[in-house]
PDB file of C-alpha atoms in Angstrom:
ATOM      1  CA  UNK A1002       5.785   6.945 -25.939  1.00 47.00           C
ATOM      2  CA  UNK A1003       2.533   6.490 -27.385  1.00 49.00           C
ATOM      3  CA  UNK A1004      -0.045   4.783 -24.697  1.00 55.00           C
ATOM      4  CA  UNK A1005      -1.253   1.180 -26.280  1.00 56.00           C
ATOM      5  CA  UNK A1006      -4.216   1.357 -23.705  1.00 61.00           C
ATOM      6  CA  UNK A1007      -5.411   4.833 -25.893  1.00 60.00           C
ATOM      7  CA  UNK A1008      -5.371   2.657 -28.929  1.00 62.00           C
ATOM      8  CA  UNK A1009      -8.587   2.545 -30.998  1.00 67.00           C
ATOM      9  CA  UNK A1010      -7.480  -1.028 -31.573  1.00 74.00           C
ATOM     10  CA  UNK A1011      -7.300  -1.731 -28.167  1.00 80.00           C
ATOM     11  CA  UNK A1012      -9.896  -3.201 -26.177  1.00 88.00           C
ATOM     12  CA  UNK A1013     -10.103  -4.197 -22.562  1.00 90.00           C
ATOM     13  CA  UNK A1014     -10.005  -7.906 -21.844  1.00 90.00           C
ATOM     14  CA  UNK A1015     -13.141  -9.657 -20.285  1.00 89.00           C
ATOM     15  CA  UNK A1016     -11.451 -11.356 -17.918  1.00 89.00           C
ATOM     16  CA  UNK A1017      -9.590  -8.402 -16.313  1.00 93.00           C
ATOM     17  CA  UNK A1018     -10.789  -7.236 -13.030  1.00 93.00           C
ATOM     18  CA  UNK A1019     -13.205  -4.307 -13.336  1.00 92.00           C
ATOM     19  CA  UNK A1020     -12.273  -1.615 -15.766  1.00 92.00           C
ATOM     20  CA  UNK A1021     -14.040   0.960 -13.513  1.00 92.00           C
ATOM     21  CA  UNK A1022     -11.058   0.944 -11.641  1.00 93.00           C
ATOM     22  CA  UNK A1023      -8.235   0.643 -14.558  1.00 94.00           C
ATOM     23  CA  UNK A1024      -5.494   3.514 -14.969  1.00 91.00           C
ATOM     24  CA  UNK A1025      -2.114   3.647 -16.341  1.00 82.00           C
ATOM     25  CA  UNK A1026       0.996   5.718 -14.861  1.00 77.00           C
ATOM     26  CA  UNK A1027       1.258   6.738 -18.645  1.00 79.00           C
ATOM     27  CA  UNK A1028      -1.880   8.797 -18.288  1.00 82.00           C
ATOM     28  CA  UNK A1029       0.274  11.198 -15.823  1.00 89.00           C
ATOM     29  CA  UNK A1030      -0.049  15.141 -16.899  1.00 91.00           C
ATOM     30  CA  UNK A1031       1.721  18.145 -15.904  1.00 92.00           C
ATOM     31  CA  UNK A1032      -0.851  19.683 -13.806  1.00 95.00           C
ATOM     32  CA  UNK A1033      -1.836  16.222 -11.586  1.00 95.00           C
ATOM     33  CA  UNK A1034       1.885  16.828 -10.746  1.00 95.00           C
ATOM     34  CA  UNK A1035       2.110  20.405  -9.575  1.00 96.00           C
ATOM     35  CA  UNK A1036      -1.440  20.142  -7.715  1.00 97.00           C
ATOM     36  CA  UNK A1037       0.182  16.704  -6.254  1.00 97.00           C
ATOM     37  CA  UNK A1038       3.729  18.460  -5.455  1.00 97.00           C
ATOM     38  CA  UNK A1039       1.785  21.305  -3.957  1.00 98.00           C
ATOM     39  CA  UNK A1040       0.013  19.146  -1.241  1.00 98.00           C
ATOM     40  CA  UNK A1041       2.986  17.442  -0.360  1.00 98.00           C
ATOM     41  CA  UNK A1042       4.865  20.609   0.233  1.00 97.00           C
ATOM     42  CA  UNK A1043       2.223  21.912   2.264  1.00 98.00           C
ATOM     43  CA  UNK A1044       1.919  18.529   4.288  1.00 98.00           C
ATOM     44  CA  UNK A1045      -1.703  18.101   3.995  1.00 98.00           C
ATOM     45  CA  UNK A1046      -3.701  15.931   6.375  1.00 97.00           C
ATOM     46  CA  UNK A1047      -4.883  12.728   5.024  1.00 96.00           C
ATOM     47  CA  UNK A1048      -8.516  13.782   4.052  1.00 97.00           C
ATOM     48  CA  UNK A1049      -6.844  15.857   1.582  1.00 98.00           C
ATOM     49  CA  UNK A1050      -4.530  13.509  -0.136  1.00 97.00           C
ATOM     50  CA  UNK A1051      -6.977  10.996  -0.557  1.00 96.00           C
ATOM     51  CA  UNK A1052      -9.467  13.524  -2.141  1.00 96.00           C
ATOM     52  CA  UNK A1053      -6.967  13.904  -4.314  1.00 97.00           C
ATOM     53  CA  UNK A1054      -5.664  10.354  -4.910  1.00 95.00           C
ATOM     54  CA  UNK A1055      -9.573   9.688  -5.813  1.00 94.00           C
ATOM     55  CA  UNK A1056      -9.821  11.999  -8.500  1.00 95.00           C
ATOM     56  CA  UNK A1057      -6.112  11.170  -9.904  1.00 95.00           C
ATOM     57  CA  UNK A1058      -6.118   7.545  -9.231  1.00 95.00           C
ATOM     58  CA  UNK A1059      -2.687   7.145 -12.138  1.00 93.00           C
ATOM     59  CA  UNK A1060      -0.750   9.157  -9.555  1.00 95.00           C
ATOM     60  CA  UNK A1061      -1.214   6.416  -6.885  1.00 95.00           C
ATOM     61  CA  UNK A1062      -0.495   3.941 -10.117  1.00 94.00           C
ATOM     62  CA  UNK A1063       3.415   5.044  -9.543  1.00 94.00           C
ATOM     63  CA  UNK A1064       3.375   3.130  -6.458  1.00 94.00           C
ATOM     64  CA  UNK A1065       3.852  -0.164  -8.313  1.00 94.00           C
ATOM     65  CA  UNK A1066       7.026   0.655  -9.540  1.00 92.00           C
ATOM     66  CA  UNK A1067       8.340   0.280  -5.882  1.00 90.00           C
ATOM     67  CA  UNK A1068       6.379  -3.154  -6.247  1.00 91.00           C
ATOM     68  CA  UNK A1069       7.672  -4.360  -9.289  1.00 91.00           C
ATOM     69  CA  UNK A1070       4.708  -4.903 -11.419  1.00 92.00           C
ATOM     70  CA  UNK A1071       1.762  -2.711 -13.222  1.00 91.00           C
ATOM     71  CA  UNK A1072       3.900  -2.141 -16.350  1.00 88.00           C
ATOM     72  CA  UNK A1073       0.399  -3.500 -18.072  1.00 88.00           C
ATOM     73  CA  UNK A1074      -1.753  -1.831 -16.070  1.00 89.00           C
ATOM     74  CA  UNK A1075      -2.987  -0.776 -12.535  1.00 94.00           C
ATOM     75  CA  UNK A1076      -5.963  -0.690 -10.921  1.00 95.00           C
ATOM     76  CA  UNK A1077      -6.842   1.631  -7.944  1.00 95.00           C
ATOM     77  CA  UNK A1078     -10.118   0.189  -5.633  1.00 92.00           C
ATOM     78  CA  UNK A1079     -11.168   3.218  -2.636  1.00 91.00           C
ATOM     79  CA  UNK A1080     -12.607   2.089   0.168  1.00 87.00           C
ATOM     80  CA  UNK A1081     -13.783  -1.302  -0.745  1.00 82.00           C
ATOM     81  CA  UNK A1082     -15.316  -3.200   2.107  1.00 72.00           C
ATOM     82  CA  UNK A1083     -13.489  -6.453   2.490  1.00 72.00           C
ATOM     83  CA  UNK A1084     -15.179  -7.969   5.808  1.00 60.00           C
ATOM     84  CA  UNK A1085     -18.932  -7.035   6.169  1.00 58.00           C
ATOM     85  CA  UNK A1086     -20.309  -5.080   9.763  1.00 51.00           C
ATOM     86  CA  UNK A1087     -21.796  -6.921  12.298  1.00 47.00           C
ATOM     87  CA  UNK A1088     -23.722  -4.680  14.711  1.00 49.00           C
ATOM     88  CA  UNK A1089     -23.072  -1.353  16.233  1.00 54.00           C
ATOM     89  CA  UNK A1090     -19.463  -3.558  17.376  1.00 54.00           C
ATOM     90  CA  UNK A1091     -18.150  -4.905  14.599  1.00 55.00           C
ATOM     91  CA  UNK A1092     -17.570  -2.183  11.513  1.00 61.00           C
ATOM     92  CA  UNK A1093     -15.952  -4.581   9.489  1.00 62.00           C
ATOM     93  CA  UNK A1094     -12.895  -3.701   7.683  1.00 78.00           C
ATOM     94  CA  UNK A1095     -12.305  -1.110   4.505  1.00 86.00           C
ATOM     95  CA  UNK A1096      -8.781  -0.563   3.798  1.00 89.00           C
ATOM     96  CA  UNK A1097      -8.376   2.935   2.354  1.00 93.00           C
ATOM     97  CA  UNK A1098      -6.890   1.073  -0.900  1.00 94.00           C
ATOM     98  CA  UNK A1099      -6.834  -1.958  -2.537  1.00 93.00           C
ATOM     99  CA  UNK A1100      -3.973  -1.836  -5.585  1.00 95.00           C
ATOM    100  CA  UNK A1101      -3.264  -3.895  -8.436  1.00 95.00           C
ATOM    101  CA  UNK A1102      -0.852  -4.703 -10.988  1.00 95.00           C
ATOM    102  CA  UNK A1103      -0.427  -6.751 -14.002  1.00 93.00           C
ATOM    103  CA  UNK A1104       2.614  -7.279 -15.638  1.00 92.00           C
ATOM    104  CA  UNK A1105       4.643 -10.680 -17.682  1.00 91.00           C
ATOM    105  CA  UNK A1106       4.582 -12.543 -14.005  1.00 91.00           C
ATOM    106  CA  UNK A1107       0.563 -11.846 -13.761  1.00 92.00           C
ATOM    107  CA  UNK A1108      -1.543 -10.468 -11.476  1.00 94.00           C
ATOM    108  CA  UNK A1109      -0.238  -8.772  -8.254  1.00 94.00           C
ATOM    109  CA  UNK A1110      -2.290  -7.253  -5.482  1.00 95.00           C
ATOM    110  CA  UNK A1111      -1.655  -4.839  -2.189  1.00 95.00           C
ATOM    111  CA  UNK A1112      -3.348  -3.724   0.512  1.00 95.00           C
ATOM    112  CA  UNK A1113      -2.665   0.570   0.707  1.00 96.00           C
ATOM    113  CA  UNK A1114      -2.965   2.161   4.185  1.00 96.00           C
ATOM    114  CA  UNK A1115      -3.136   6.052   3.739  1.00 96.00           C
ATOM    115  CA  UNK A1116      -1.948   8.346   6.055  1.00 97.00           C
ATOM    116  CA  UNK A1117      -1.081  12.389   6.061  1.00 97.00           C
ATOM    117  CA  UNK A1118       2.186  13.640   4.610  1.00 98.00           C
ATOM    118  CA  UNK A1119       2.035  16.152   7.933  1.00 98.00           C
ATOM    119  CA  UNK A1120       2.659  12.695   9.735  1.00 98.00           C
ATOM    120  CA  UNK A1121       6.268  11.278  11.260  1.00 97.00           C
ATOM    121  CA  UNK A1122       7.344   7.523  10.866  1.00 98.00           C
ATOM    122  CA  UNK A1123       9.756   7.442  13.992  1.00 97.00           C
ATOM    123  CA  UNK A1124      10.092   8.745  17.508  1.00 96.00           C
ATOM    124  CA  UNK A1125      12.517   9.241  20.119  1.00 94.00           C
ATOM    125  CA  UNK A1126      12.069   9.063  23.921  1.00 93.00           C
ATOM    126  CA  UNK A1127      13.893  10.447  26.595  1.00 93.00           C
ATOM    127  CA  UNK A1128      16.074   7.456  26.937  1.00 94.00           C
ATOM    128  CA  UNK A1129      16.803   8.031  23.075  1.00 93.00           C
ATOM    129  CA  UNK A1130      15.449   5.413  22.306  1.00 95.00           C
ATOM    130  CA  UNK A1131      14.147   5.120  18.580  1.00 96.00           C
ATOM    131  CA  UNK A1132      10.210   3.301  18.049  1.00 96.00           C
ATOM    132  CA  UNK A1133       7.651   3.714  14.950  1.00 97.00           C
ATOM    133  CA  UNK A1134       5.393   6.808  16.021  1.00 98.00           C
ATOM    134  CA  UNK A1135       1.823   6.029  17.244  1.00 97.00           C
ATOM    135  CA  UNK A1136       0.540   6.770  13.485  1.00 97.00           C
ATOM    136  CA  UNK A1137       2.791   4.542  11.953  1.00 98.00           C
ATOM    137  CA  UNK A1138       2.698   1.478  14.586  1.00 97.00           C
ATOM    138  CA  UNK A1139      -1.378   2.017  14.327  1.00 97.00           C
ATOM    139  CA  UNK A1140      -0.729   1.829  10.756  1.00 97.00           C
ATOM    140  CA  UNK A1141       1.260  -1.322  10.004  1.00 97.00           C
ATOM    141  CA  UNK A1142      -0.761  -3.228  12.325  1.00 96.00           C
ATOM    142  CA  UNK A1143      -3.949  -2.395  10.779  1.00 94.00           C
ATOM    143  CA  UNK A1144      -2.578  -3.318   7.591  1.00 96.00           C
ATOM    144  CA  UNK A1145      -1.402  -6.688   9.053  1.00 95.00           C
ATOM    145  CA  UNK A1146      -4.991  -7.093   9.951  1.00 91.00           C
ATOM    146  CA  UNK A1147      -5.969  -6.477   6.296  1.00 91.00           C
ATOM    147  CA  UNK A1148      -3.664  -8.770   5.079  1.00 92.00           C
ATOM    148  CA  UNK A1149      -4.417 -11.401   7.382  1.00 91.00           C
ATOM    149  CA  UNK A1150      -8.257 -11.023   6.403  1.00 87.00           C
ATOM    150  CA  UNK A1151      -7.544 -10.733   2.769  1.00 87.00           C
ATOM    151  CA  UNK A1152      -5.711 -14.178   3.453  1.00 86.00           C
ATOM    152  CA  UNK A1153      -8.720 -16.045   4.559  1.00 85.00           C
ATOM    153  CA  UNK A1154     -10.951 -14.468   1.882  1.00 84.00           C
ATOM    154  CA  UNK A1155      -8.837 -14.353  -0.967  1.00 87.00           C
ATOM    155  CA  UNK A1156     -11.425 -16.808  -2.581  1.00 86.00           C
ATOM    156  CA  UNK A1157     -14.327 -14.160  -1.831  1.00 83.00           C
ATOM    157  CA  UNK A1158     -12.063 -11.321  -3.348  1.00 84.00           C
ATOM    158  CA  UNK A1159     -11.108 -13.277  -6.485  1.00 88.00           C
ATOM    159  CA  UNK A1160     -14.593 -14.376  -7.675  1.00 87.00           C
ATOM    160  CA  UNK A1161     -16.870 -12.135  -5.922  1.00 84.00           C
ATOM    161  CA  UNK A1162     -14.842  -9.044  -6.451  1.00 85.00           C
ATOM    162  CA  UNK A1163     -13.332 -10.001 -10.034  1.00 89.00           C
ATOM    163  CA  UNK A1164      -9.482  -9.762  -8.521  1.00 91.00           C
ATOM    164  CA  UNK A1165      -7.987 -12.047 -10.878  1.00 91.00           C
ATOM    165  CA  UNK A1166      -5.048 -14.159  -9.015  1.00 91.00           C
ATOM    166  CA  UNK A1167      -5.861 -12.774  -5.794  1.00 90.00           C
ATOM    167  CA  UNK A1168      -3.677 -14.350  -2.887  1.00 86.00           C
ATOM    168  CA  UNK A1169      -2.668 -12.928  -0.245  1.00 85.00           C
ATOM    169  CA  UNK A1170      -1.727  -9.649  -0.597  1.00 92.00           C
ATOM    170  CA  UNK A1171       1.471  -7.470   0.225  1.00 95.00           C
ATOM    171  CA  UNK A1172       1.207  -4.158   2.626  1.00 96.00           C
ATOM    172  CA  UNK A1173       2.441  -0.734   1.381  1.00 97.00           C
ATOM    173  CA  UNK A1174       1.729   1.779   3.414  1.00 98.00           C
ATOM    174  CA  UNK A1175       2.402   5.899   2.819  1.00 98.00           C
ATOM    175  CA  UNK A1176       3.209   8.930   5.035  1.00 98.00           C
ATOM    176  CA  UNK A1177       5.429  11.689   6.142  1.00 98.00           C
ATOM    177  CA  UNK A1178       8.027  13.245   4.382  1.00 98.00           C
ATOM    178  CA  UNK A1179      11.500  12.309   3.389  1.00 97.00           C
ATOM    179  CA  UNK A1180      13.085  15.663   5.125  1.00 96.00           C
ATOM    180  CA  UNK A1181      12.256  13.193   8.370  1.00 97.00           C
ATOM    181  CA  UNK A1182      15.478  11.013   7.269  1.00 96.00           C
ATOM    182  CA  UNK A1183      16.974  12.850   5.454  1.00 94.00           C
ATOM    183  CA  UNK A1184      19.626  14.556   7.954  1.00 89.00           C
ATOM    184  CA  UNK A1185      19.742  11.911  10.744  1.00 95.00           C
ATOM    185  CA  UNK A1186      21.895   8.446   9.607  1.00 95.00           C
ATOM    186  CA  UNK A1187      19.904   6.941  12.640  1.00 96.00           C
ATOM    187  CA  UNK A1188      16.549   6.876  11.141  1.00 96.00           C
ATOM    188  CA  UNK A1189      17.682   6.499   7.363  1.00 95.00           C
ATOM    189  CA  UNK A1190      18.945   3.142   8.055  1.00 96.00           C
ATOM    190  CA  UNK A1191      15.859   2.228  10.491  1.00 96.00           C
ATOM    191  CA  UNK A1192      13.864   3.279   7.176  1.00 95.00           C
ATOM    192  CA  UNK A1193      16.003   1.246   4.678  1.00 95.00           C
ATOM    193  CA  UNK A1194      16.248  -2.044   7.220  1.00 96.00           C
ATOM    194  CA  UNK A1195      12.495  -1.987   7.358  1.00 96.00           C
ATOM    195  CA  UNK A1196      12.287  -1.722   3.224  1.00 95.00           C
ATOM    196  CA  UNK A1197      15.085  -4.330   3.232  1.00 95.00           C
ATOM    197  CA  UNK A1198      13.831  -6.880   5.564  1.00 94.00           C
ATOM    198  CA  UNK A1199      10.201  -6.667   5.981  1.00 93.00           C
ATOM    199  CA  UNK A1200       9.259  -4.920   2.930  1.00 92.00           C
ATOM    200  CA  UNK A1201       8.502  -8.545   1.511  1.00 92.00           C
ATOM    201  CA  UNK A1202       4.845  -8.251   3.795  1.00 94.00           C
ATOM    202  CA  UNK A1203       4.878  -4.644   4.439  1.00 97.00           C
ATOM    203  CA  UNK A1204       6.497  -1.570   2.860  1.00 96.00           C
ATOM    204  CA  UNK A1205       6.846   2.094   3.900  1.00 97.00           C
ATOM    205  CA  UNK A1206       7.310   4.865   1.458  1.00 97.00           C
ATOM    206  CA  UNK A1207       6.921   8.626   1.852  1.00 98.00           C
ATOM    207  CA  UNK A1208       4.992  11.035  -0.792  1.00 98.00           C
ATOM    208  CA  UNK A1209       8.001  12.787  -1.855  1.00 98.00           C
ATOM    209  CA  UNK A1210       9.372   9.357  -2.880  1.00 97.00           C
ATOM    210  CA  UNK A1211       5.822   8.836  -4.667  1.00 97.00           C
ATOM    211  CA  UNK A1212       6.301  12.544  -6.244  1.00 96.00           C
ATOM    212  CA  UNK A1213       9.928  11.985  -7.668  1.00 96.00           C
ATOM    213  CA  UNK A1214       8.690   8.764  -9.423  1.00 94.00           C
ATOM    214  CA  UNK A1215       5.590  10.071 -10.571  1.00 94.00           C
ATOM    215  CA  UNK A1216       7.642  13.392 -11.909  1.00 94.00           C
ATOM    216  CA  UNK A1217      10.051  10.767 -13.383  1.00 92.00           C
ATOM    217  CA  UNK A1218       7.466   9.127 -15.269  1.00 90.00           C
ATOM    218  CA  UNK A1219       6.076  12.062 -16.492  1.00 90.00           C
ATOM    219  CA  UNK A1220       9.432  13.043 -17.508  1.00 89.00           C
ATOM    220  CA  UNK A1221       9.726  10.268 -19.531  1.00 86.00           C
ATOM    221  CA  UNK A1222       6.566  10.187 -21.104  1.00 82.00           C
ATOM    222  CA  UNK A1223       7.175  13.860 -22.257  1.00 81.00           C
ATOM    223  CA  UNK A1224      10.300  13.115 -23.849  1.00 75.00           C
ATOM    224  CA  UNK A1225       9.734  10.181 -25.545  1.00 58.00           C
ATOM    225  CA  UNK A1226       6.462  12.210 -27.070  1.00 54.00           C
ATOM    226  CA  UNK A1227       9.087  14.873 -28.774  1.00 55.00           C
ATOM    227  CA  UNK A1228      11.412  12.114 -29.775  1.00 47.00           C
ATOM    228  CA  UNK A1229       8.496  10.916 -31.712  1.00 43.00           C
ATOM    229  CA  UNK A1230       7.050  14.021 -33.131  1.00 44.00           C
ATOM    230  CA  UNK A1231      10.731  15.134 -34.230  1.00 50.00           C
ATOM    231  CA  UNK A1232      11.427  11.764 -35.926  1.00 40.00           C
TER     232      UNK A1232
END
C-alpha cells in the first residue's frame, strides 16, 4: 500500500499538532523489527527500549491500534514536561510518553508509562495470593497521576503545546513479557479483566503484543507493495 503521507502532493496541515513529532505505522521496515524483536527477546531494561523507541518512534505508533485510532497519523512526544519544578521538592511531572492519534472520530491522546520488558505484571505471596508487582502498581498509579494532571491542564496542553482536542487523556502503560501469562489461566484472566474493565482509563500491554502487531503491519505493508508492483 502506497503511504499518502510520502506523497509529493501531500502536505502537512497547519493546524495539526507539531510535525516534529509526526510518524506513521506505515513507515515500519524490516530491520526496526528484528533490532525491536531482538530486545524483547533479550528482555532489556527500560533505558534500552526507550533508546530505541526514540530513534524508531513508528514502532511505538502500533500502539494505537490497541486504542482504536491513528489510522491518519500518530504522533510520539518523549519526555515532555507537563507540570513545571518547583524547588529542589517538587520535580514536576514528565511522563516518559505522550501519544496521539487522529483518525474519522478526531483527535485522541494517551499518556505512555514505559517500563522494561525484563519486568513482571503480577505477584504471588505466600498466602497465594495474586497483587500487581511493585513495578506495575508504581506504574499505574503514576500514570493516574498524569492523567489526573493532564485533566486540569488540558487547556495548557491544547494551546500551549499545539495538542489539538486535548481532553483528558487515556493511560496505556507497557512491560514484561507475554510468556508471564501465558501458561498460568490465573493471571491470563487477571490480565484480560484489567483490559476488559479498566482499560477504558488505563491499559496494560506487553512488548511481544506490541511486536506481533508491529510485525503484522509490516506484513501487510509488504504484501500489499508486491500486489501492486505485480498488477
Amino acid at each position: 500500500m502506497k503511504n499518502p503521507f510520502k506523497s509529493s502532493e501531500w502536505k502537512y496541515p497547519k493546524d495539526w499538532p507539531p510535525e516534529d513529532f509526526f510518524c506513521h505505522d506505515m513507515d515500519i521496515k524490516k530491520d526496526q523489527i528484528l533490532e525491536f524483536e531482538k530486545l524483547v527477546e533479550s528482555n532489556v531494561n527500560e533505558r534500552i527500549i526507550d533508546a530505541f523507541i526514540k530513534n524508531n518512534p513508528n514502532i511505538l505508533a502500533n500502539c494505537l491500534k490497541f486504542l482504536k485510532t491513528g489510522n491518519h497519523g500518530a504522533w510520539v512526544i518523549p519526555q515532555q514536561q507537563i507540570k513545571p519544578s518547583v524547588g529542589q521538592n517538587n520535580k514536576g511531572q514528565i511522563p516518559d510518553y505522550i501519544l496521539g492519534g487522529c483518525s474519522s472520530d478526531g483527535f485522541s491522546w494517551f499518556i505512555l508509562e514505559l517500563k522494561g520488558v525484563e519486568h513482571k505484571m503480577f505477584k504471588i505471596d505466600n498466602n497465594k495470593k495474586l497483587n500487581l508487582s511493585s513495578i506495575l502498581n508504581s506504574a499505574v498509579c503514576q500514570t493516574l497521576e498524569y492523567i489526573d494532571y493532564c485533566a486540569e491542564q488540558q487547556s495548557y496542553l491544547r494551546d500551549g503545546l499545539k495538542l489539538n482536542d486535548f481532553r483528558e487523556p487515556r493511560g496505556l502503560i507497557l512491560i514484561g513479557r507475554e510468556s508471564e501469562v501465558d501458561d498460568n489461566p490465573r493471571l491470563q484472566k487477571v490480565k484480560s479483566s484489567w483490559n476488559r474493565y479498566l482499560g477504558s482509563k488505563i491499559e496494560i500491554r506487553t512488548y511481544d503484543s506490541l511486536l506481533r502487531i508491529a510485525k503484522k503491519e509490516y506484513s501487510f505493508q509488504n504484501t500489499e507493495t508486491k500486489i501492486l508492483a505485480n498488477s
